[in-house]
PDB file of C-alpha atoms in Angstrom:
ATOM      1  CA  UNK A   1      86.487 104.438 108.683  1.00  0.00           C
ATOM      2  CA  UNK A   2      88.945 101.796 109.807  1.00  0.00           C
ATOM      3  CA  UNK A   3      92.446 102.642 110.887  1.00  0.00           C
ATOM      4  CA  UNK A   4      95.641 100.612 111.031  1.00  0.00           C
ATOM      5  CA  UNK A   5      98.876 102.263 112.100  1.00  0.00           C
ATOM      6  CA  UNK A   6      98.290 105.542 110.355  1.00  0.00           C
ATOM      7  CA  UNK A   7      96.540 104.550 107.137  1.00  0.00           C
ATOM      8  CA  UNK A   8      92.833 105.220 107.243  1.00  0.00           C
ATOM      9  CA  UNK A   9      90.731 103.179 104.844  1.00  0.00           C
ATOM     10  CA  UNK A  10      87.007 103.286 104.120  1.00  0.00           C
ATOM     11  CA  UNK A  11      85.729  99.934 102.897  1.00  0.00           C
ATOM     12  CA  UNK A  12      82.337  99.577 101.197  1.00  0.00           C
ATOM     13  CA  UNK A  13      80.596  96.680  99.508  1.00  0.00           C
ATOM     14  CA  UNK A  14      78.009  97.913  96.999  1.00  0.00           C
ATOM     15  CA  UNK A  15      76.435  94.892  95.376  1.00  0.00           C
ATOM     16  CA  UNK A  16      79.242  93.049  93.617  1.00  0.00           C
ATOM     17  CA  UNK A  17      81.469  96.114  93.723  1.00  0.00           C
ATOM     18  CA  UNK A  18      83.910  96.860  96.522  1.00  0.00           C
ATOM     19  CA  UNK A  19      85.182 100.389  97.011  1.00  0.00           C
ATOM     20  CA  UNK A  20      88.436 100.797  98.938  1.00  0.00           C
ATOM     21  CA  UNK A  21      89.186 104.406  99.864  1.00  0.00           C
ATOM     22  CA  UNK A  22      92.538 105.025 101.571  1.00  0.00           C
ATOM     23  CA  UNK A  23      93.318 108.402 103.077  1.00  0.00           C
ATOM     24  CA  UNK A  24      96.781 109.918 103.499  1.00  0.00           C
ATOM     25  CA  UNK A  25      99.970 108.724 101.876  1.00  0.00           C
ATOM     26  CA  UNK A  26     100.783 105.260 100.617  1.00  0.00           C
ATOM     27  CA  UNK A  27     104.480 104.611 100.919  1.00  0.00           C
ATOM     28  CA  UNK A  28     106.783 102.013 102.444  1.00  0.00           C
ATOM     29  CA  UNK A  29     104.951 101.576 105.740  1.00  0.00           C
ATOM     30  CA  UNK A  30     101.396 102.003 104.472  1.00  0.00           C
ATOM     31  CA  UNK A  31     101.517  99.804 101.366  1.00  0.00           C
ATOM     32  CA  UNK A  32     101.203  96.513 103.300  1.00  0.00           C
ATOM     33  CA  UNK A  33      98.096  97.864 105.017  1.00  0.00           C
ATOM     34  CA  UNK A  34      96.522  98.792 101.698  1.00  0.00           C
ATOM     35  CA  UNK A  35      97.323  95.294 100.451  1.00  0.00           C
ATOM     36  CA  UNK A  36      95.385  93.806 103.375  1.00  0.00           C
ATOM     37  CA  UNK A  37      92.290  95.835 102.518  1.00  0.00           C
ATOM     38  CA  UNK A  38      92.480  94.936  98.860  1.00  0.00           C
ATOM     39  CA  UNK A  39      92.844  91.275  99.758  1.00  0.00           C
ATOM     40  CA  UNK A  40      89.710  91.572 101.863  1.00  0.00           C
ATOM     41  CA  UNK A  41      87.945  92.956  98.801  1.00  0.00           C
ATOM     42  CA  UNK A  42      89.334  90.162  96.614  1.00  0.00           C
ATOM     43  CA  UNK A  43      88.010  87.569  99.047  1.00  0.00           C
ATOM     44  CA  UNK A  44      84.420  88.685  98.331  1.00  0.00           C
ATOM     45  CA  UNK A  45      84.758  87.452  94.728  1.00  0.00           C
ATOM     46  CA  UNK A  46      83.735  90.844  93.358  1.00  0.00           C
ATOM     47  CA  UNK A  47      82.894  91.836  89.821  1.00  0.00           C
ATOM     48  CA  UNK A  48      84.770  95.087  90.330  1.00  0.00           C
ATOM     49  CA  UNK A  49      87.126  96.662  92.847  1.00  0.00           C
ATOM     50  CA  UNK A  50      87.366 100.430  92.901  1.00  0.00           C
ATOM     51  CA  UNK A  51      90.350 101.987  94.655  1.00  0.00           C
ATOM     52  CA  UNK A  52      89.467 105.597  95.305  1.00  0.00           C
ATOM     53  CA  UNK A  53      92.755 107.510  95.613  1.00  0.00           C
ATOM     54  CA  UNK A  54      91.245 110.996  95.782  1.00  0.00           C
ATOM     55  CA  UNK A  55      92.328 111.245  99.419  1.00  0.00           C
ATOM     56  CA  UNK A  56      95.887 110.096  98.755  1.00  0.00           C
ATOM     57  CA  UNK A  57      98.387 112.925  98.540  1.00  0.00           C
ATOM     58  CA  UNK A  58     101.502 110.888  97.919  1.00  0.00           C
ATOM     59  CA  UNK A  59     102.361 107.436  96.646  1.00  0.00           C
ATOM     60  CA  UNK A  60     105.687 105.815  95.838  1.00  0.00           C
ATOM     61  CA  UNK A  61     106.592 102.472  94.328  1.00  0.00           C
ATOM     62  CA  UNK A  62     105.624 100.255  97.285  1.00  0.00           C
ATOM     63  CA  UNK A  63     102.105 101.629  96.866  1.00  0.00           C
ATOM     64  CA  UNK A  64     102.207 101.275  93.107  1.00  0.00           C
ATOM     65  CA  UNK A  65     103.487  97.709  93.437  1.00  0.00           C
ATOM     66  CA  UNK A  66     100.532  96.866  95.666  1.00  0.00           C
ATOM     67  CA  UNK A  67      98.167  98.067  92.970  1.00  0.00           C
ATOM     68  CA  UNK A  68     100.058  96.222  90.228  1.00  0.00           C
ATOM     69  CA  UNK A  69      99.733  93.047  92.267  1.00  0.00           C
ATOM     70  CA  UNK A  70      96.008  93.719  92.696  1.00  0.00           C
ATOM     71  CA  UNK A  71      95.654  94.264  88.963  1.00  0.00           C
ATOM     72  CA  UNK A  72      97.357  90.979  88.194  1.00  0.00           C
ATOM     73  CA  UNK A  73      94.970  89.160  90.528  1.00  0.00           C
ATOM     74  CA  UNK A  74      91.992  90.974  88.998  1.00  0.00           C
ATOM     75  CA  UNK A  75      93.007  89.943  85.500  1.00  0.00           C
ATOM     76  CA  UNK A  76      93.586  86.373  86.580  1.00  0.00           C
ATOM     77  CA  UNK A  77      90.134  86.214  88.154  1.00  0.00           C
ATOM     78  CA  UNK A  78      88.470  88.191  85.372  1.00  0.00           C
ATOM     79  CA  UNK A  79      87.115  91.183  87.234  1.00  0.00           C
ATOM     80  CA  UNK A  80      87.827  94.900  86.908  1.00  0.00           C
ATOM     81  CA  UNK A  81      90.157  96.986  89.035  1.00  0.00           C
ATOM     82  CA  UNK A  82      89.437 100.682  88.670  1.00  0.00           C
ATOM     83  CA  UNK A  83      91.533 103.525  90.085  1.00  0.00           C
ATOM     84  CA  UNK A  84      89.830 106.810  90.849  1.00  0.00           C
ATOM     85  CA  UNK A  85      90.860 110.353  91.613  1.00  0.00           C
ATOM     86  CA  UNK A  86      94.636 110.354  91.172  1.00  0.00           C
ATOM     87  CA  UNK A  87      96.090 113.760  91.976  1.00  0.00           C
ATOM     88  CA  UNK A  88      98.906 115.136  89.821  1.00  0.00           C
ATOM     89  CA  UNK A  89     101.626 113.781  92.109  1.00  0.00           C
ATOM     90  CA  UNK A  90     100.250 110.248  92.170  1.00  0.00           C
ATOM     91  CA  UNK A  91      99.458 110.286  88.472  1.00  0.00           C
ATOM     92  CA  UNK A  92     103.045 111.376  87.739  1.00  0.00           C
ATOM     93  CA  UNK A  93     104.390 108.245  89.434  1.00  0.00           C
ATOM     94  CA  UNK A  94     102.144 106.063  87.287  1.00  0.00           C
ATOM     95  CA  UNK A  95     103.229 107.934  84.181  1.00  0.00           C
ATOM     96  CA  UNK A  96     106.940 107.640  84.941  1.00  0.00           C
ATOM     97  CA  UNK A  97     106.449 103.922  85.489  1.00  0.00           C
ATOM     98  CA  UNK A  98     104.432 103.760  82.214  1.00  0.00           C
ATOM     99  CA  UNK A  99     101.555 102.251  84.145  1.00  0.00           C
ATOM    100  CA  UNK A 100      98.928 104.879  83.385  1.00  0.00           C
ATOM    101  CA  UNK A 101      97.963 102.993  80.254  1.00  0.00           C
ATOM    102  CA  UNK A 102      97.880  99.635  82.010  1.00  0.00           C
ATOM    103  CA  UNK A 103      95.321 100.530  84.674  1.00  0.00           C
ATOM    104  CA  UNK A 104      91.726 101.587  84.148  1.00  0.00           C
ATOM    105  CA  UNK A 105      91.810 105.094  85.610  1.00  0.00           C
ATOM    106  CA  UNK A 106      88.792 107.395  85.873  1.00  0.00           C
ATOM    107  CA  UNK A 107      88.355 110.829  87.328  1.00  0.00           C
ATOM    108  CA  UNK A 108      85.498 110.353  89.748  1.00  0.00           C
ATOM    109  CA  UNK A 109      83.964 107.737  91.951  1.00  0.00           C
ATOM    110  CA  UNK A 110      80.617 108.211  90.201  1.00  0.00           C
ATOM    111  CA  UNK A 111      82.221 107.469  86.861  1.00  0.00           C
ATOM    112  CA  UNK A 112      83.799 104.361  88.297  1.00  0.00           C
ATOM    113  CA  UNK A 113      80.494 103.146  89.715  1.00  0.00           C
ATOM    114  CA  UNK A 114      78.677 103.426  86.356  1.00  0.00           C
TER     115      UNK A 114
ATOM    116  CA  UNK B   1     130.548 102.751  88.701  1.00  0.00           C
ATOM    117  CA  UNK B   2     127.104 102.976  87.103  1.00  0.00           C
ATOM    118  CA  UNK B   3     125.990 106.390  85.983  1.00  0.00           C
ATOM    119  CA  UNK B   4     122.955 107.658  84.185  1.00  0.00           C
ATOM    120  CA  UNK B   5     123.327 111.267  83.083  1.00  0.00           C
ATOM    121  CA  UNK B   6     120.271 112.636  81.349  1.00  0.00           C
ATOM    122  CA  UNK B   7     122.085 115.857  80.529  1.00  0.00           C
ATOM    123  CA  UNK B   8     125.770 115.553  79.595  1.00  0.00           C
ATOM    124  CA  UNK B   9     126.579 118.994  80.980  1.00  0.00           C
ATOM    125  CA  UNK B  10     125.570 118.127  84.532  1.00  0.00           C
ATOM    126  CA  UNK B  11     128.335 118.761  87.024  1.00  0.00           C
ATOM    127  CA  UNK B  12     128.681 115.817  89.398  1.00  0.00           C
ATOM    128  CA  UNK B  13     131.758 116.510  91.478  1.00  0.00           C
ATOM    129  CA  UNK B  14     131.149 117.796  95.024  1.00  0.00           C
ATOM    130  CA  UNK B  15     133.776 120.440  95.657  1.00  0.00           C
ATOM    131  CA  UNK B  16     132.857 121.747  99.087  1.00  0.00           C
ATOM    132  CA  UNK B  17     131.326 120.424 102.307  1.00  0.00           C
ATOM    133  CA  UNK B  18     127.597 119.784 102.050  1.00  0.00           C
ATOM    134  CA  UNK B  19     125.134 122.538 102.830  1.00  0.00           C
ATOM    135  CA  UNK B  20     123.075 120.012 104.756  1.00  0.00           C
ATOM    136  CA  UNK B  21     123.996 116.658 106.244  1.00  0.00           C
ATOM    137  CA  UNK B  22     121.391 114.388 107.782  1.00  0.00           C
ATOM    138  CA  UNK B  23     122.072 111.108 109.547  1.00  0.00           C
ATOM    139  CA  UNK B  24     119.171 108.766 110.097  1.00  0.00           C
ATOM    140  CA  UNK B  25     118.694 105.134 110.963  1.00  0.00           C
ATOM    141  CA  UNK B  26     117.171 102.748 108.475  1.00  0.00           C
ATOM    142  CA  UNK B  27     113.848 102.899 110.308  1.00  0.00           C
ATOM    143  CA  UNK B  28     110.944 103.339 107.862  1.00  0.00           C
ATOM    144  CA  UNK B  29     109.203 105.622 110.349  1.00  0.00           C
ATOM    145  CA  UNK B  30     111.671 108.352 109.425  1.00  0.00           C
ATOM    146  CA  UNK B  31     111.105 108.206 105.673  1.00  0.00           C
ATOM    147  CA  UNK B  32     108.264 110.711 105.688  1.00  0.00           C
ATOM    148  CA  UNK B  33     110.286 113.188 107.721  1.00  0.00           C
ATOM    149  CA  UNK B  34     113.343 112.860 105.506  1.00  0.00           C
ATOM    150  CA  UNK B  35     111.237 113.328 102.409  1.00  0.00           C
ATOM    151  CA  UNK B  36     109.522 116.362 103.878  1.00  0.00           C
ATOM    152  CA  UNK B  37     112.832 117.948 104.862  1.00  0.00           C
ATOM    153  CA  UNK B  38     114.321 117.444 101.413  1.00  0.00           C
ATOM    154  CA  UNK B  39     111.209 118.768  99.733  1.00  0.00           C
ATOM    155  CA  UNK B  40     111.203 121.851 101.953  1.00  0.00           C
ATOM    156  CA  UNK B  41     114.875 122.571 101.270  1.00  0.00           C
ATOM    157  CA  UNK B  42     114.298 122.157  97.532  1.00  0.00           C
ATOM    158  CA  UNK B  43     111.511 124.724  97.635  1.00  0.00           C
ATOM    159  CA  UNK B  44     113.795 127.193  99.422  1.00  0.00           C
ATOM    160  CA  UNK B  45     116.451 126.822  96.725  1.00  0.00           C
ATOM    161  CA  UNK B  46     113.994 128.015  94.109  1.00  0.00           C
ATOM    162  CA  UNK B  47     113.529 124.725  92.297  1.00  0.00           C
ATOM    163  CA  UNK B  48     110.123 124.422  90.676  1.00  0.00           C
ATOM    164  CA  UNK B  49     107.439 122.545  92.563  1.00  0.00           C
ATOM    165  CA  UNK B  50     107.596 119.792  89.954  1.00  0.00           C
ATOM    166  CA  UNK B  51     111.355 119.414  90.416  1.00  0.00           C
ATOM    167  CA  UNK B  52     110.949 119.416  94.204  1.00  0.00           C
ATOM    168  CA  UNK B  53     108.359 116.647  93.999  1.00  0.00           C
ATOM    169  CA  UNK B  54     110.653 114.651  91.740  1.00  0.00           C
ATOM    170  CA  UNK B  55     113.636 115.088  94.055  1.00  0.00           C
ATOM    171  CA  UNK B  56     111.562 114.043  97.068  1.00  0.00           C
ATOM    172  CA  UNK B  57     110.258 111.000  95.197  1.00  0.00           C
ATOM    173  CA  UNK B  58     113.739 109.971  94.050  1.00  0.00           C
ATOM    174  CA  UNK B  59     115.190 110.290  97.555  1.00  0.00           C
ATOM    175  CA  UNK B  60     112.254 108.375  99.012  1.00  0.00           C
ATOM    176  CA  UNK B  61     112.716 105.567  96.494  1.00  0.00           C
ATOM    177  CA  UNK B  62     116.453 105.490  97.146  1.00  0.00           C
ATOM    178  CA  UNK B  63     115.972 105.288 100.919  1.00  0.00           C
ATOM    179  CA  UNK B  64     113.381 102.542 100.503  1.00  0.00           C
ATOM    180  CA  UNK B  65     115.885 100.587  98.431  1.00  0.00           C
ATOM    181  CA  UNK B  66     118.618 101.035 101.036  1.00  0.00           C
ATOM    182  CA  UNK B  67     116.314  99.791 103.792  1.00  0.00           C
ATOM    183  CA  UNK B  68     114.754  96.943 101.843  1.00  0.00           C
ATOM    184  CA  UNK B  69     117.624  95.660  99.740  1.00  0.00           C
ATOM    185  CA  UNK B  70     120.775  97.089 101.281  1.00  0.00           C
ATOM    186  CA  UNK B  71     119.974  96.488 104.925  1.00  0.00           C
ATOM    187  CA  UNK B  72     117.429  93.683 104.396  1.00  0.00           C
ATOM    188  CA  UNK B  73     114.847  95.665 106.432  1.00  0.00           C
ATOM    189  CA  UNK B  74     117.117  96.182 109.442  1.00  0.00           C
ATOM    190  CA  UNK B  75     115.898  99.335 111.187  1.00  0.00           C
ATOM    191  CA  UNK B  76     119.032 100.304 113.120  1.00  0.00           C
ATOM    192  CA  UNK B  77     121.647 100.846 110.428  1.00  0.00           C
ATOM    193  CA  UNK B  78     122.981 104.266 109.428  1.00  0.00           C
ATOM    194  CA  UNK B  79     122.086 106.301 106.368  1.00  0.00           C
ATOM    195  CA  UNK B  80     123.614 109.678 105.554  1.00  0.00           C
ATOM    196  CA  UNK B  81     122.032 112.245 103.265  1.00  0.00           C
ATOM    197  CA  UNK B  82     124.298 115.071 102.052  1.00  0.00           C
ATOM    198  CA  UNK B  83     122.893 117.980 100.121  1.00  0.00           C
ATOM    199  CA  UNK B  84     124.506 120.738  98.071  1.00  0.00           C
ATOM    200  CA  UNK B  85     122.617 123.685  96.658  1.00  0.00           C
ATOM    201  CA  UNK B  86     123.694 124.308  93.070  1.00  0.00           C
ATOM    202  CA  UNK B  87     123.499 127.499  91.079  1.00  0.00           C
ATOM    203  CA  UNK B  88     123.932 127.889  87.361  1.00  0.00           C
ATOM    204  CA  UNK B  89     122.940 130.895  85.293  1.00  0.00           C
ATOM    205  CA  UNK B  90     121.882 128.707  82.407  1.00  0.00           C
ATOM    206  CA  UNK B  91     120.258 125.787  84.103  1.00  0.00           C
ATOM    207  CA  UNK B  92     118.677 127.646  86.989  1.00  0.00           C
ATOM    208  CA  UNK B  93     118.562 126.373  90.538  1.00  0.00           C
ATOM    209  CA  UNK B  94     119.718 122.860  91.189  1.00  0.00           C
ATOM    210  CA  UNK B  95     120.509 120.399  93.898  1.00  0.00           C
ATOM    211  CA  UNK B  96     122.987 117.590  94.451  1.00  0.00           C
ATOM    212  CA  UNK B  97     122.161 114.853  96.950  1.00  0.00           C
ATOM    213  CA  UNK B  98     124.490 112.073  98.018  1.00  0.00           C
ATOM    214  CA  UNK B  99     123.025 109.139  99.944  1.00  0.00           C
ATOM    215  CA  UNK B 100     125.501 106.861 101.704  1.00  0.00           C
ATOM    216  CA  UNK B 101     125.059 103.677 103.697  1.00  0.00           C
ATOM    217  CA  UNK B 102     127.007 100.809 105.183  1.00  0.00           C
ATOM    218  CA  UNK B 103     125.185  98.048 103.360  1.00  0.00           C
ATOM    219  CA  UNK B 104     127.071  95.238 101.633  1.00  0.00           C
ATOM    220  CA  UNK B 105     128.618  96.126  98.314  1.00  0.00           C
ATOM    221  CA  UNK B 106     126.642  95.589  95.148  1.00  0.00           C
ATOM    222  CA  UNK B 107     128.138  95.909  91.706  1.00  0.00           C
ATOM    223  CA  UNK B 108     126.725  99.241  90.476  1.00  0.00           C
ATOM    224  CA  UNK B 109     126.141  97.778  87.038  1.00  0.00           C
ATOM    225  CA  UNK B 110     123.717  95.314  88.622  1.00  0.00           C
ATOM    226  CA  UNK B 111     121.500  98.085  89.963  1.00  0.00           C
ATOM    227  CA  UNK B 112     119.029  98.230  87.133  1.00  0.00           C
ATOM    228  CA  UNK B 113     115.381  99.128  86.852  1.00  0.00           C
ATOM    229  CA  UNK B 114     113.246  96.450  85.344  1.00  0.00           C
ATOM    230  CA  UNK B 115     111.901  96.382  81.817  1.00  0.00           C
ATOM    231  CA  UNK B 116     108.712  98.433  81.995  1.00  0.00           C
ATOM    232  CA  UNK B 117     107.050  96.242  79.409  1.00  0.00           C
ATOM    233  CA  UNK B 118     107.144  93.476  81.980  1.00  0.00           C
ATOM    234  CA  UNK B 119     104.227  94.425  84.212  1.00  0.00           C
ATOM    235  CA  UNK B 120     104.987  93.167  87.694  1.00  0.00           C
ATOM    236  CA  UNK B 121     104.972  94.652  91.189  1.00  0.00           C
ATOM    237  CA  UNK B 122     108.688  95.185  91.931  1.00  0.00           C
ATOM    238  CA  UNK B 123     111.732  96.865  90.433  1.00  0.00           C
ATOM    239  CA  UNK B 124     110.273 100.275  89.722  1.00  0.00           C
ATOM    240  CA  UNK B 125     112.246 102.373  92.185  1.00  0.00           C
ATOM    241  CA  UNK B 126     115.547 102.486  90.296  1.00  0.00           C
ATOM    242  CA  UNK B 127     113.733 103.236  87.065  1.00  0.00           C
ATOM    243  CA  UNK B 128     111.890 106.146  88.657  1.00  0.00           C
ATOM    244  CA  UNK B 129     115.065 107.542  90.218  1.00  0.00           C
ATOM    245  CA  UNK B 130     116.828 107.517  86.862  1.00  0.00           C
ATOM    246  CA  UNK B 131     113.831 108.907  85.051  1.00  0.00           C
ATOM    247  CA  UNK B 132     113.195 111.948  87.246  1.00  0.00           C
ATOM    248  CA  UNK B 133     116.780 112.986  88.067  1.00  0.00           C
ATOM    249  CA  UNK B 134     119.331 114.481  85.693  1.00  0.00           C
ATOM    250  CA  UNK B 135     122.005 112.228  87.105  1.00  0.00           C
ATOM    251  CA  UNK B 136     121.931 109.057  89.196  1.00  0.00           C
ATOM    252  CA  UNK B 137     125.283 107.451  89.941  1.00  0.00           C
ATOM    253  CA  UNK B 138     125.787 104.371  92.114  1.00  0.00           C
ATOM    254  CA  UNK B 139     129.228 103.495  93.430  1.00  0.00           C
ATOM    255  CA  UNK B 140     130.858 101.488  96.161  1.00  0.00           C
ATOM    256  CA  UNK B 141     132.203 103.191  99.256  1.00  0.00           C
ATOM    257  CA  UNK B 142     135.377 102.005 100.902  1.00  0.00           C
ATOM    258  CA  UNK B 143     135.604  99.774 102.824  1.00  0.00           C
ATOM    259  CA  UNK B 144     131.860  99.109 102.995  1.00  0.00           C
ATOM    260  CA  UNK B 145     128.624 100.636 101.863  1.00  0.00           C
ATOM    261  CA  UNK B 146     127.154 102.200  98.769  1.00  0.00           C
ATOM    262  CA  UNK B 147     126.874 105.784  97.583  1.00  0.00           C
ATOM    263  CA  UNK B 148     124.188 107.222  95.331  1.00  0.00           C
ATOM    264  CA  UNK B 149     124.734 110.668  93.826  1.00  0.00           C
ATOM    265  CA  UNK B 150     121.681 112.473  92.506  1.00  0.00           C
ATOM    266  CA  UNK B 151     121.614 115.787  90.641  1.00  0.00           C
ATOM    267  CA  UNK B 152     118.610 117.781  89.554  1.00  0.00           C
ATOM    268  CA  UNK B 153     118.398 121.135  87.782  1.00  0.00           C
ATOM    269  CA  UNK B 154     115.263 122.921  86.693  1.00  0.00           C
ATOM    270  CA  UNK B 155     116.630 123.254  83.156  1.00  0.00           C
ATOM    271  CA  UNK B 156     119.249 120.493  82.790  1.00  0.00           C
ATOM    272  CA  UNK B 157     119.710 120.813  79.050  1.00  0.00           C
ATOM    273  CA  UNK B 158     120.457 124.532  79.041  1.00  0.00           C
ATOM    274  CA  UNK B 159     123.687 126.435  79.563  1.00  0.00           C
ATOM    275  CA  UNK B 160     127.306 125.604  80.167  1.00  0.00           C
ATOM    276  CA  UNK B 161     128.875 123.476  82.879  1.00  0.00           C
ATOM    277  CA  UNK B 162     127.770 124.566  86.329  1.00  0.00           C
ATOM    278  CA  UNK B 163     129.383 125.008  89.672  1.00  0.00           C
ATOM    279  CA  UNK B 164     128.366 124.312  93.215  1.00  0.00           C
TER     280      UNK B 164
END
């Protein structure tokens, strides 16, 4: 588990899949840190990036914007970005922003790894 | 003045001193604390947990916008958060929050959320604020600064005009 100024992130490379698992909240101060970890994943030229949000209790638009940016890069480079384990609070933000239909969202990490 | 009122009956005029007044600097380190305080106060007023989460999210987004756009990420500028507890027999518990700053004036009509069909990273905060609150009104303060008034009731579409 790596830590940068409050945001803890577990980073795993499983074959051509990278799993990024942040813990805590992703808001104004944490979003840039999440972006750094996702960029690290992007640099591996993956077939799939999974962002496991099951340990994230709160997210606001800086966090969402980071994931939108990651999705745009994924589409451009033709790989999948999968979000996992959104709690009701985080899911509500995606729904208000009408982004829940734009992202590939699954319930569990196992489902994402299939 | 730019106002979005999701329920036309919502009372927007503060008529007494705030029940809570918080002054903070525009330092992002204080955002979590401000959000937690507002959320806790909302819970004590009897607002539903969903409404409390929405109020906390809206205030968080508004403060982020003040810091990022109003103060251009300066961390030492003032922000005031004023809160009134509202009560209405028809609409249930409610809350009015007024966020003030000393940032340069912006025409309220220019404060718009982006088109959601245009999928891009920025511009979501204003949309979310307007979506989750019953009222979101931006206006200029004199001689400097902006003011955002937010109102949230548990049942905004029910009952007659309320009072604070």
